[in-house]
Amino acid sequence: PAPYNDDEPRRALIADVELALGVNGMAINDKGFVRKPVACVAQNHEHDDSRPAAYWNAEGHFLHCHKCGQSYGLNTVADLLGIDRQQYRPQKQQRQRQAQPRPHTPAKRQRVNYRYISELPTATLNQRRATILRSPIGTGKTELAKRLAAGKKRVLVISHRIALSKSLSNRLEFHNYLEAPQDDDLLRMDHLVIVANSLHKLIPRRAGVPLPQYDMVIIDECEQVLGHLTGNTFERDEAITAHNVLRALVRNAGQVLALDAHAGRLTWDFLTEILGEDKVQFIDNQHKLERGTLKLWQHPDNMIAYADALIAQDEGTVVFAVSGRKHARTLARRYQERLGADAVMLICGDNSKSYEAQRFINNINQQLPQKRVLIYTPSLGTGIDIQAPVRAIFGIFHQEPLDAYDCHQMLGRCRQAQERHAYVSAIEGNRETDADIIYDRYYTNALQTARRCSFDAFGTQQLADDHKALLKLVARVRARRNRSLNNLLGHFMALARRDGFSLQLPQDEGHNERVNAQMKDAREALQEEERALVLSVAPVSPEEFDAANGELQAKPEMRAGLKRWWIEETYGQTISGELYDHYNEGRGRTQLLQFCDLFITPSRLQAQDRHQAESDIPLHKRGHYSVKQAILSDLIRTVFGELSPEVLLTEEELNARMGDYLARHENDLRRYFNRRPDNSDTPKYVLRWLLRRLGLNLKTYRSRRGDVYGIDADLLAQMLSYR
């Protein structure tokens, strides 16, 4: 077996120790010590802990106490805190049986050093049928593509965003797929830019006519295109079709060029599986640009306060690249209240298709200087090059949903910023990073559901080859993303140094309460406005929403109407304030649907699972309704006997019943409910965690027997009223 990699259980132990000490995510000094003092954990010395003097080293993972003059290692601290280290060891035997994940960068690569990669000799690119080119942002990858395409009769460029496709069409002087009156017209365009979501339009309508062939296929930002195929912008079987078309286009192309500033193993595996390793080369441009200083802030509120000072100087536009739509809207609301609506431009998923947003995007270098603040989310961030000078760009990147590659893509859109700043979440995770394990989880789930639902008996195709091929890509994309998200800040810093930034950590101890209060007020105002609008507008069905143009879709009333439709469809009732609040809190829709499934006959849910298979829903998006119902129904039956708040258990009784349940379903919880090995395995915790998935809660009651536990009666009554 491969050598045991102790990193994952160690990271989980570190996270729990830091949580117990109360220092997780805290600011550190240049020696790696958390600035906040904590009480010493040692039990055998005498000093007054009313004034703590022990400091946790977040880099070396030890605790040093200045009062007793001793340092305590990670394992010692865990033992003194009462953390059972044994719970982190069972993964060891499991990991010994797993193959080590392959490195991100292929071993076979050709290193070059070009300030402008467009100067790369054509002969170098012609050595293999397919070339993967990794070159830093701003080194001329698009210019290289333009030079190579000039000598080809038929060239197809594939990107992952509409905005990027328009930019590429302009720079390459190619047709854009949006220009075609009919899909068949695309087949006759010799030089075409298209997005991954529209690859199906290249399938000829007439039976027996093959896919168009191209002298060269260029996949721009290839790692993001492949990741996009596994995302949520595809419905039903669209991702399967797009993946099949992309593989066929690559297989039939005279030459393939895959470009990305962070190209790596993901693209290498994709192309070599189609063409063979002897047909693919990996060129790594290791030229390091001097990009100046990138300041990394520990608190976003302090960074925003600094941005406020620059905006007040009014010496150029200040830009914010924000990972989440809600945070971007909150930030925009705060600045609109301070500067006026005309001074602030927000581009996010809510309005990116509107006339105003499209006019701004299409003329961004002329429009940008007219604004004091620009705030954008990923809907703009990886699709546009901003050449206009800006006073500063600030990145606000929380742990979800972007990985470090995406964060740098967003930050790199502004090519001429006087200053660059970023806040990146320092919270570490413990997501699965082995693509084989991720693949096996989805594959096994699909296979078990197929057997439970008797797919063969009903003539339903089980696991087709094209489904397995897409699932393999899904597993690799998620493993790559998880590696980054598990240490988002560390990975972000490593990429920054590789891309030529020198890092600086501003002194920003503590929080800016003024900024936090303003952000809270803006957030609450937006929430109240949305609530009032959803409760007052007429419902808009998804079909009506999709049929509307981008200008209508961007209107708040239209989006509120769509949300109202979903709420009323979920609960089967006319909307009320209570329904809105329940839907809006946490995972209201998911919880209710899972709760309702408890009352549906297994045969109906099995039919639903078969319908998903017949509809070619990708394996990683299937609901496994009948299996999940069986797992959760067994929970209620084993622990409580019936779904009733009157059943009260002592902790001893609860532990015994949950022990029986976990003996049967521990692996099922990991596979079907994504329960991680580093989660607490305390029976009470697991039961609470499962009940929350049903919109319920485990409540503690005082009795003559001591503490007893049962289902919260009020929540159960509420969920039953929503059925």
XYZ file of C-alpha atoms in Angstrom:
723
model
C 0.000 0.000 0.000
C 0.964 3.615 -0.471
C 2.594 5.362 2.510
C 0.106 6.757 4.985
C -0.441 10.470 4.618
C -1.114 11.859 8.088
C -2.029 15.368 6.885
C -5.819 15.088 6.906
C -6.351 13.645 10.422
C -3.665 15.999 11.734
C -5.447 19.002 10.200
C -8.696 17.846 11.777
C -6.988 17.540 15.177
C -5.423 21.003 14.780
C -8.810 22.504 13.889
C -10.464 20.988 16.972
C -7.616 22.084 19.266
C -7.798 25.643 17.936
C -11.577 25.612 18.327
C -11.240 24.455 21.943
C -8.665 27.161 22.645
C -10.873 29.771 20.959
C -8.178 30.864 18.494
C -9.390 29.425 15.177
C -9.059 31.963 12.355
C -7.389 34.544 14.629
C -4.679 36.961 13.482
C -1.059 35.826 13.909
C 2.220 37.734 14.196
C 5.329 37.294 12.049
C 6.481 34.355 14.209
C 3.230 32.464 13.767
C 1.779 33.141 17.228
C -1.896 34.041 17.592
C -2.073 37.523 19.067
C -4.856 36.641 21.504
C -3.569 35.125 24.784
C -5.307 32.069 26.228
C -5.283 30.299 29.578
C -2.493 27.744 29.944
C -3.774 24.173 29.614
C -1.239 22.574 31.984
C -2.644 21.242 35.241
C 0.515 20.915 37.317
C 1.736 24.460 37.845
C 0.575 27.409 39.865
C -0.134 30.776 38.316
C -3.101 33.083 38.048
C -5.062 32.430 34.828
C -7.235 35.501 35.320
C -4.639 37.189 33.090
C -3.833 34.579 30.414
C -0.260 34.523 29.137
C -0.185 31.455 26.896
C -0.014 31.853 23.113
C -0.862 29.354 20.398
C 1.540 29.055 17.463
C -0.649 28.512 14.396
C 2.301 27.544 12.190
C 4.227 25.210 14.505
C 1.060 24.004 16.288
C 2.250 24.291 19.876
C 1.290 26.344 22.930
C 3.855 28.429 24.828
C 3.100 29.786 28.294
C 5.159 32.767 29.408
C 4.221 32.311 33.059
C 5.419 28.740 33.431
C 8.052 29.104 30.720
C 7.089 25.894 28.915
C 5.901 24.885 25.474
C 3.378 22.119 24.869
C 3.107 20.234 21.569
C -0.090 19.527 19.648
C -0.700 16.064 21.109
C 0.007 17.244 24.658
C -2.377 20.185 24.288
C -5.072 17.887 22.882
C -4.669 15.487 25.813
C -4.781 18.299 28.375
C -7.925 19.695 26.730
C -9.585 16.295 26.990
C -9.743 15.738 23.224
C -9.772 12.039 22.348
C -6.996 11.696 19.767
C -8.079 8.143 19.016
C -11.009 9.462 16.952
C -8.540 10.891 14.423
C -6.710 7.593 13.928
C -9.266 5.294 12.278
C -8.649 7.119 8.993
C -5.088 5.761 9.006
C -6.017 2.205 8.118
C -8.475 3.431 5.522
C -5.900 5.750 3.937
C -3.278 2.996 3.749
C -5.502 1.204 1.256
C -5.879 4.244 -0.969
C -3.574 5.313 -3.750
C -1.870 8.634 -3.200
C -3.445 11.386 -5.320
C -1.286 12.432 -8.241
C 0.431 15.820 -8.192
C -1.407 18.784 -9.665
C 1.247 19.470 -12.316
C 2.056 16.693 -14.819
C 5.587 15.327 -14.562
C 6.151 15.609 -18.330
C 6.323 19.317 -19.008
C 8.443 21.666 -21.048
C 9.568 24.769 -19.180
C 9.960 28.046 -21.055
C 10.483 31.654 -20.024
C 8.746 34.328 -22.114
C 7.575 37.741 -21.000
C 5.083 37.496 -23.853
C 4.139 33.920 -24.598
C 2.844 35.078 -27.980
C 6.516 34.970 -29.048
C 6.648 31.194 -28.547
C 7.840 29.576 -31.819
C 5.136 27.842 -33.823
C 7.416 24.835 -34.207
C 7.294 24.269 -30.445
C 3.509 24.096 -30.505
C 3.471 21.783 -33.514
C 5.487 19.084 -31.748
C 2.286 17.456 -30.503
C -1.305 17.376 -31.650
C -2.475 19.007 -28.409
C -0.726 21.624 -26.290
C -1.596 22.671 -22.760
C -0.121 26.086 -22.052
C 0.212 27.429 -18.543
C 1.243 31.063 -18.566
C 0.616 33.855 -16.025
C -2.187 36.375 -16.455
C -1.084 39.235 -18.690
C 1.556 37.358 -20.701
C -0.313 37.343 -24.015
C -2.040 33.965 -24.216
C -4.888 35.427 -26.285
C -2.411 37.065 -28.677
C -0.748 33.681 -29.155
C -4.131 32.147 -29.968
C -4.778 34.939 -32.474
C -1.441 34.337 -34.215
C -1.977 30.578 -34.434
C -5.575 30.886 -35.625
C -4.604 33.233 -38.448
C -3.202 30.374 -40.493
C -6.100 27.978 -39.980
C -9.191 27.679 -42.154
C -11.627 26.525 -39.443
C -11.078 27.417 -35.787
C -13.369 26.963 -32.788
C -12.781 28.773 -29.481
C -14.559 27.458 -26.380
C -14.994 29.514 -23.207
C -17.198 29.208 -20.141
C -18.852 32.631 -19.850
C -20.863 34.789 -22.233
C -18.956 37.952 -21.313
C -15.637 36.244 -21.977
C -16.885 34.872 -25.298
C -17.803 38.398 -26.429
C -14.418 39.731 -25.382
C -12.649 36.928 -27.256
C -14.771 37.494 -30.362
C -13.741 41.153 -30.420
C -10.046 40.491 -29.801
C -9.770 37.580 -32.244
C -12.193 39.097 -34.790
C -14.242 35.874 -34.753
C -17.978 35.300 -34.997
C -19.765 34.945 -31.693
C -22.322 32.162 -31.340
C -24.931 34.718 -30.214
C -24.868 36.265 -33.707
C -26.279 33.163 -35.410
C -30.002 33.494 -36.304
C -30.342 29.686 -36.335
C -28.252 26.963 -34.710
C -27.470 25.456 -38.126
C -25.776 28.728 -39.094
C -23.087 27.985 -36.506
C -21.971 24.964 -38.508
C -21.015 27.204 -41.447
C -18.975 29.721 -39.408
C -15.279 29.030 -39.968
C -14.054 31.141 -37.047
C -16.383 30.852 -34.074
C -16.382 31.532 -30.323
C -18.898 29.540 -28.279
C -19.569 28.839 -24.594
C -19.663 25.372 -23.046
C -23.394 25.629 -22.310
C -24.142 26.015 -26.028
C -21.951 23.216 -27.397
C -25.108 21.203 -28.086
C -25.957 23.738 -30.807
C -23.116 22.282 -32.880
C -24.996 18.988 -33.184
C -26.560 18.955 -36.698
C -30.327 18.667 -36.765
C -30.328 16.269 -39.704
C -29.749 12.651 -38.770
C -26.540 11.101 -40.056
C -24.682 14.418 -40.401
C -21.495 14.370 -38.280
C -20.292 17.074 -35.916
C -18.334 19.867 -37.598
C -14.561 19.394 -37.664
C -12.021 22.145 -37.041
C -8.392 22.616 -37.924
C -7.869 23.974 -34.425
C -9.917 23.893 -31.227
C -8.867 26.432 -28.584
C -10.125 25.947 -25.021
C -9.630 29.267 -23.267
C -9.273 29.115 -19.468
C -9.420 25.353 -19.897
C -9.456 24.421 -16.209
C -12.469 26.658 -15.693
C -14.239 25.281 -18.771
C -13.835 21.734 -17.440
C -14.969 22.829 -13.996
C -17.945 24.615 -15.537
C -19.134 21.339 -17.101
C -19.598 19.943 -13.600
C -21.454 22.982 -12.217
C -25.070 23.971 -11.748
C -25.698 25.929 -14.951
C -26.697 22.745 -16.803
C -30.111 21.115 -16.417
C -31.171 17.492 -16.776
C -28.868 15.793 -19.331
C -27.310 18.998 -20.745
C -23.946 18.445 -19.029
C -23.731 14.903 -20.442
C -24.374 16.253 -23.945
C -21.895 19.137 -23.607
C -19.207 16.796 -22.283
C -19.776 14.328 -25.126
C -19.605 17.111 -27.735
C -16.418 18.562 -26.243
C -14.715 15.158 -26.255
C -15.744 14.578 -29.874
C -14.522 18.026 -30.967
C -11.142 17.388 -29.342
C -10.900 13.903 -30.832
C -11.616 15.169 -34.370
C -9.621 18.422 -34.256
C -6.473 18.835 -36.285
C -4.844 20.647 -33.371
C -5.899 21.497 -29.808
C -4.654 24.423 -27.723
C -5.694 24.613 -24.049
C -4.854 27.886 -22.285
C -4.993 28.764 -18.595
C -2.885 30.681 -16.098
C -3.366 27.760 -13.713
C -3.491 24.820 -16.126
C -2.501 21.512 -14.594
C -3.357 17.883 -14.018
C -7.087 18.355 -14.658
C -6.610 19.381 -18.293
C -3.747 16.920 -18.772
C -5.903 13.962 -17.693
C -8.821 15.138 -19.830
C -6.803 15.459 -23.053
C -4.544 12.431 -22.599
C -7.522 10.140 -22.013
C -8.959 11.240 -25.366
C -5.786 11.508 -27.456
C -3.144 9.500 -25.577
C -0.095 10.823 -23.711
C 2.101 10.713 -26.815
C -0.166 13.290 -28.516
C -0.209 15.885 -25.697
C 2.474 18.265 -24.433
C 2.451 20.556 -21.401
C 4.286 23.870 -21.762
C 4.852 25.806 -18.550
C 5.825 29.450 -18.987
C 7.716 30.152 -15.775
C 8.281 33.827 -16.430
C 7.549 35.687 -13.212
C 6.171 39.180 -13.606
C 6.946 41.837 -11.031
C 3.369 42.587 -10.054
C 4.114 44.693 -7.006
C 2.625 44.370 -3.551
C -0.520 42.493 -2.618
C -1.748 43.399 0.857
C -3.511 40.600 2.727
C -5.899 41.750 5.441
C -6.988 39.670 8.408
C -10.324 41.452 8.836
C -12.518 42.535 5.890
C -14.042 45.403 7.889
C -10.636 47.039 8.354
C -9.917 46.615 4.654
C -13.243 48.249 3.752
C -12.416 51.159 6.069
C -9.126 51.611 4.212
C -11.024 51.522 0.905
C -13.349 54.222 2.268
C -10.349 56.500 2.734
C -9.240 55.976 -0.877
C -12.761 56.609 -2.170
C -12.918 59.835 -0.173
C -9.772 61.050 -1.973
C -11.675 60.690 -5.283
C -8.493 60.002 -7.251
C -9.807 57.108 -9.323
C -12.286 54.262 -9.294
C -12.068 51.781 -6.437
C -13.000 48.210 -7.415
C -14.238 45.337 -5.265
C -14.110 41.706 -6.430
C -16.460 39.780 -4.124
C -16.956 36.019 -4.010
C -20.619 36.050 -2.939
C -23.684 37.774 -4.392
C -25.265 38.633 -1.023
C -22.115 40.246 0.313
C -21.666 42.167 -2.954
C -25.228 43.509 -2.766
C -24.727 44.519 0.863
C -21.503 46.337 0.039
C -23.153 48.079 -2.920
C -26.087 49.173 -0.759
C -23.694 50.667 1.812
C -21.838 52.692 -0.828
C -25.003 53.744 -2.638
C -26.302 55.216 0.614
C -23.024 57.107 1.103
C -22.189 58.154 -2.473
C -25.473 57.985 -4.368
C -26.737 55.272 -6.709
C -25.156 56.790 -9.838
C -21.651 56.625 -8.352
C -21.746 52.864 -7.721
C -21.922 50.043 -10.279
C -22.813 46.519 -9.181
C -22.469 43.528 -11.514
C -23.795 40.255 -10.113
C -26.003 37.352 -11.129
C -29.142 39.368 -10.387
C -28.500 42.091 -12.964
C -25.704 40.907 -15.260
C -28.129 40.400 -18.188
C -29.819 43.787 -17.885
C -29.362 46.449 -20.558
C -27.531 48.751 -18.142
C -25.107 46.045 -17.032
C -24.455 44.813 -20.576
C -23.824 48.354 -21.821
C -21.347 48.843 -18.983
C -19.607 45.494 -19.599
C -19.350 45.987 -23.364
C -17.714 49.400 -22.881
C -16.111 48.806 -19.511
C -12.872 50.684 -20.125
C -14.800 53.802 -21.153
C -17.573 53.473 -18.552
C -15.443 52.598 -15.531
C -13.795 56.015 -14.981
C -17.279 57.539 -14.638
C -17.926 55.501 -11.479
C -16.394 55.955 -8.056
C -16.996 52.335 -7.052
C -17.344 49.117 -9.069
C -18.385 45.908 -7.306
C -18.486 42.632 -9.205
C -18.988 38.933 -8.508
C -17.838 35.902 -10.566
C -20.553 36.657 -13.142
C -18.166 39.352 -14.417
C -14.899 38.468 -12.735
C -13.491 35.788 -15.040
C -14.978 37.129 -18.230
C -13.539 40.588 -18.759
C -10.131 42.259 -18.937
C -10.257 45.711 -17.365
C -7.515 47.821 -18.929
C -8.695 51.173 -17.539
C -6.504 52.432 -14.655
C -8.109 52.108 -11.215
C -7.084 53.514 -7.847
C -7.206 50.123 -6.124
C -8.817 46.713 -6.264
C -10.008 44.906 -3.135
C -10.833 41.204 -3.104
C -13.258 39.873 -0.489
C -13.089 36.094 -0.582
C -14.874 34.055 2.042
C -14.431 30.280 2.241
C -17.241 29.519 -0.187
C -17.818 29.255 -3.087
C -14.530 30.155 -4.849
C -11.222 28.326 -4.671
C -7.873 30.116 -4.770
C -7.609 29.842 -8.572
C -10.943 31.630 -9.009
C -9.986 34.289 -6.451
C -6.853 35.151 -8.430
C -8.779 35.180 -11.701
C -11.206 37.702 -10.222
C -8.465 39.855 -8.732
C -6.468 39.722 -11.962
C -9.216 41.246 -14.115
C -7.997 44.765 -13.249
C -4.686 44.962 -15.083
C -3.738 48.522 -14.076
C -4.480 48.960 -10.382
C -2.322 51.261 -8.289
C -2.926 49.088 -5.214
C -4.081 45.513 -4.677
C -5.661 44.250 -1.474
C -7.450 41.072 -0.433
C -9.164 39.426 2.473
C -9.135 35.628 2.195
C -10.798 33.337 4.716
C -8.236 31.604 6.944
C -10.590 28.797 7.990
C -9.217 25.384 7.064
C -11.358 22.435 6.005
C -11.130 18.686 5.748
C -12.828 17.940 2.430
C -11.994 14.817 0.472
C -9.069 15.380 -1.917
C -8.776 11.935 -3.497
C -10.623 11.890 -6.832
C -10.915 8.093 -6.756
C -12.772 8.204 -3.439
C -15.123 10.930 -4.695
C -15.803 8.939 -7.864
C -16.406 5.750 -5.890
C -18.886 7.489 -3.600
C -21.143 8.693 -6.422
C -20.730 5.491 -8.434
C -21.573 3.244 -5.478
C -24.562 5.409 -4.567
C -25.929 5.175 -8.101
C -25.362 1.426 -8.215
C -27.092 0.836 -4.873
C -30.067 2.973 -5.914
C -30.288 1.094 -9.213
C -30.484 -2.207 -7.354
C -33.034 -0.957 -4.827
C -35.251 0.421 -7.601
C -34.830 -2.592 -9.918
C -33.667 -0.505 -12.864
C -33.118 -3.622 -14.989
C -36.609 -4.962 -14.347
C -38.124 -1.676 -15.534
C -35.891 -1.419 -18.604
C -34.006 1.582 -17.246
C -30.407 1.886 -18.364
C -28.182 1.771 -15.304
C -24.745 3.375 -15.558
C -23.866 4.335 -19.130
C -20.277 4.969 -20.217
C -20.833 8.668 -20.910
C -22.206 9.064 -17.385
C -19.082 7.423 -15.970
C -16.861 9.667 -18.108
C -18.534 12.826 -16.820
C -18.422 11.492 -13.252
C -14.675 10.984 -13.590
C -14.330 14.649 -14.551
C -16.617 15.684 -11.675
C -14.462 13.771 -9.192
C -11.249 15.358 -10.460
C -12.720 18.856 -10.439
C -14.003 18.458 -6.890
C -10.739 16.972 -5.645
C -8.831 19.914 -7.148
C -11.261 22.397 -5.632
C -11.234 20.697 -2.237
C -7.444 20.802 -2.060
C -7.655 24.548 -2.458
C -10.607 25.113 -0.114
C -9.034 23.036 2.660
C -6.405 25.759 3.009
C -7.791 28.642 0.984
C -5.541 31.338 2.428
C -2.375 29.260 2.171
C -3.106 28.280 -1.422
C -4.017 31.859 -2.336
C -0.683 33.068 -0.924
C 1.273 30.364 -2.765
C -0.340 31.293 -6.092
C 0.278 34.990 -5.410
C 3.990 34.409 -4.860
C 4.204 32.203 -7.956
C 2.496 34.908 -10.006
C 5.039 37.528 -8.932
C 3.381 39.354 -6.025
C 5.201 40.331 -2.873
C 2.881 39.889 0.090
C 2.357 42.399 2.859
C 0.277 41.961 6.011
C -1.170 45.287 7.223
C -1.497 45.788 10.963
C -5.244 45.442 11.435
C -5.770 44.029 14.893
C -9.329 44.068 16.141
C -12.443 44.944 14.181
C -13.857 48.176 12.790
C -17.180 48.398 14.609
C -18.363 51.343 12.507
C -18.010 49.427 9.242
C -19.536 46.293 10.752
C -22.553 48.255 11.974
C -23.037 49.890 8.556
C -22.788 46.535 6.777
C -25.301 45.038 9.197
C -27.737 47.906 8.605
C -27.370 47.574 4.824
C -27.837 43.803 4.973
C -30.963 44.059 7.121
C -32.425 46.777 4.891
C -31.979 44.568 1.818
C -33.537 41.614 3.614
C -36.568 43.647 4.683
C -37.041 45.077 1.193
C -36.876 41.635 -0.393
C -39.276 40.169 2.162
C -41.831 42.927 1.596
C -41.516 42.593 -2.187
C -41.886 38.794 -2.232
C -44.980 39.027 -0.035
C -46.613 41.625 -2.306
C -45.855 40.672 -5.930
C -47.626 38.088 -8.053
C -45.868 34.716 -8.411
C -43.759 34.138 -11.539
C -43.209 30.544 -12.657
C -39.757 29.338 -13.776
C -41.103 28.995 -17.334
C -42.307 32.606 -17.329
C -39.007 33.773 -15.865
C -36.905 31.871 -18.417
C -39.052 33.208 -21.271
C -38.427 36.809 -20.203
C -35.479 38.752 -21.595
C -32.449 39.713 -19.531
C -33.790 43.198 -18.861
C -36.974 41.823 -17.298
C -35.123 39.116 -15.380
C -32.985 41.781 -13.718
C -36.002 43.606 -12.300
C -36.400 43.039 -8.532
C -40.142 42.446 -8.975
C -39.504 39.615 -11.430
C -36.969 37.889 -9.195
C -39.222 38.351 -6.167
C -42.116 36.817 -8.093
C -39.991 33.793 -8.949
C -39.040 33.345 -5.307
C -42.698 33.592 -4.291
C -43.585 30.895 -6.821
C -40.969 28.553 -5.379
C -42.150 29.160 -1.814
C -45.796 28.494 -2.659
C -44.852 25.459 -4.752
C -42.753 24.067 -1.885
C -45.353 24.451 0.848
C -48.506 24.099 -1.240
C -49.949 27.192 0.450
C -50.448 30.869 -0.290
C -47.426 32.763 0.918
C -47.286 34.257 4.407
C -44.603 35.894 6.486
C -44.085 32.669 8.421
C -43.612 30.629 5.226
C -41.179 33.179 3.838
C -39.088 33.152 7.009
C -38.964 29.351 7.186
C -38.001 29.076 3.520
C -35.336 31.737 3.879
C -33.696 30.282 6.974
C -31.048 27.683 6.255
C -32.228 24.937 3.907
C -35.992 25.328 4.249
C -36.986 23.777 0.908
C -34.544 20.863 1.128
C -35.534 20.102 4.726
C -39.246 20.142 3.969
C -38.953 17.905 0.900
C -36.872 15.395 2.853
C -39.379 15.518 5.736
C -42.310 14.954 3.364
C -40.543 11.966 1.809
C -40.959 10.143 5.141
C -44.710 9.942 4.434
C -44.499 8.837 0.786
C -44.683 5.162 -0.129
C -41.267 3.696 -1.064
C -42.591 2.598 -4.469
C -43.341 6.223 -5.436
C -39.837 7.337 -4.493
C -38.343 4.404 -6.374
C -40.300 5.519 -9.437
C -38.839 9.011 -8.945
C -35.325 7.556 -8.850
C -36.013 5.586 -12.031
C -37.338 8.734 -13.715
C -34.050 10.541 -12.967
C -32.121 7.695 -14.563
C -34.414 7.654 -17.608
C -33.937 11.435 -17.939
C -30.142 11.004 -18.028
C -29.591 13.110 -14.906
C -25.810 12.975 -14.219
C -24.819 10.545 -11.470
C -23.542 13.265 -9.125
C -26.860 15.150 -9.286
C -29.244 12.288 -8.589
C -31.443 12.511 -5.501
C -31.424 8.856 -4.325
C -34.811 9.583 -2.782
C -35.771 6.013 -1.910
C -32.440 5.203 -0.254
C -32.394 8.414 1.795
C -35.980 7.780 2.886
C -35.021 4.306 4.085
C -32.039 5.648 6.045
C -34.005 8.445 7.745
C -37.099 6.313 8.376
C -34.890 3.756 10.090
C -33.502 6.554 12.277
C -36.964 7.518 13.547
C -37.987 3.883 13.987
C -34.805 2.818 15.798
C -34.407 5.807 18.118
C -37.961 6.986 18.829
C -40.199 4.190 17.588
C -42.470 6.784 15.987
C -42.351 10.413 14.899
C -43.636 11.824 18.180
C -42.409 14.445 20.645
C -43.758 12.361 23.528
C -40.933 9.813 23.319
C -38.252 10.950 25.775
C -34.921 9.163 26.208
C -32.171 9.320 28.776
C -28.672 9.775 27.424
C -27.942 6.112 28.112
C -30.997 5.021 26.128
C -30.190 7.442 23.322
C -26.590 6.195 23.078
C -27.676 2.553 22.960
C -30.268 3.105 20.221
C -28.009 5.356 18.154
C -25.239 2.784 18.520
C -27.441 0.179 16.847
C -28.411 2.653 14.134
C -24.831 3.765 13.382
C -23.675 0.151 13.191
C -26.033 -0.235 10.217
C -25.721 3.156 8.551
C -22.377 4.787 9.348
C -21.103 4.297 5.785
C -24.472 5.339 4.345
C -24.292 8.670 6.186
C -20.908 9.409 4.625
C -21.966 8.418 1.130
C -25.504 9.795 0.891
C -25.396 12.699 3.359
C -21.767 13.778 2.941
C -20.936 13.244 6.617
C -17.197 13.828 7.006
C -14.929 11.566 9.101
C -13.777 14.560 11.168
C -17.341 15.303 12.338
C -18.053 14.362 15.933
C -19.235 10.764 16.327
C -20.996 11.456 19.641
C -24.438 9.793 19.279
C -26.253 12.897 20.506
C -24.412 15.086 17.966
C -25.116 12.693 15.083
C -28.808 12.530 16.003
C -29.093 16.327 16.128
C -27.287 16.568 12.791
C -29.709 14.126 11.149
C -32.841 15.683 12.645
C -31.785 19.087 11.307
C -31.869 17.600 7.815
C -35.578 17.026 8.430
C -36.156 20.531 9.752
C -36.393 19.149 13.310
C -34.347 19.510 16.462
C -33.367 17.389 19.456
C -34.562 19.151 22.590
C -33.299 18.650 26.143
C -35.838 18.432 28.972
C -35.345 18.334 32.743
C -37.038 15.412 34.513
C -36.814 13.305 37.645
C -34.642 10.921 35.637
C -32.234 13.771 34.883
C -31.821 15.223 31.401
C -33.965 13.489 28.783
C -34.084 14.060 25.033
C -36.880 14.174 22.486
C -38.032 15.785 19.248
C -38.910 19.472 19.645
C -42.739 19.487 19.691
C -43.137 22.992 18.242
C -40.849 22.320 15.284
C -42.513 18.978 14.576
C -45.955 20.609 14.612
C -44.685 23.316 12.273
C -43.237 20.807 9.796
C -46.412 18.708 9.897
C -48.471 21.808 9.091
C -46.310 22.399 6.001
C -46.777 18.870 4.605
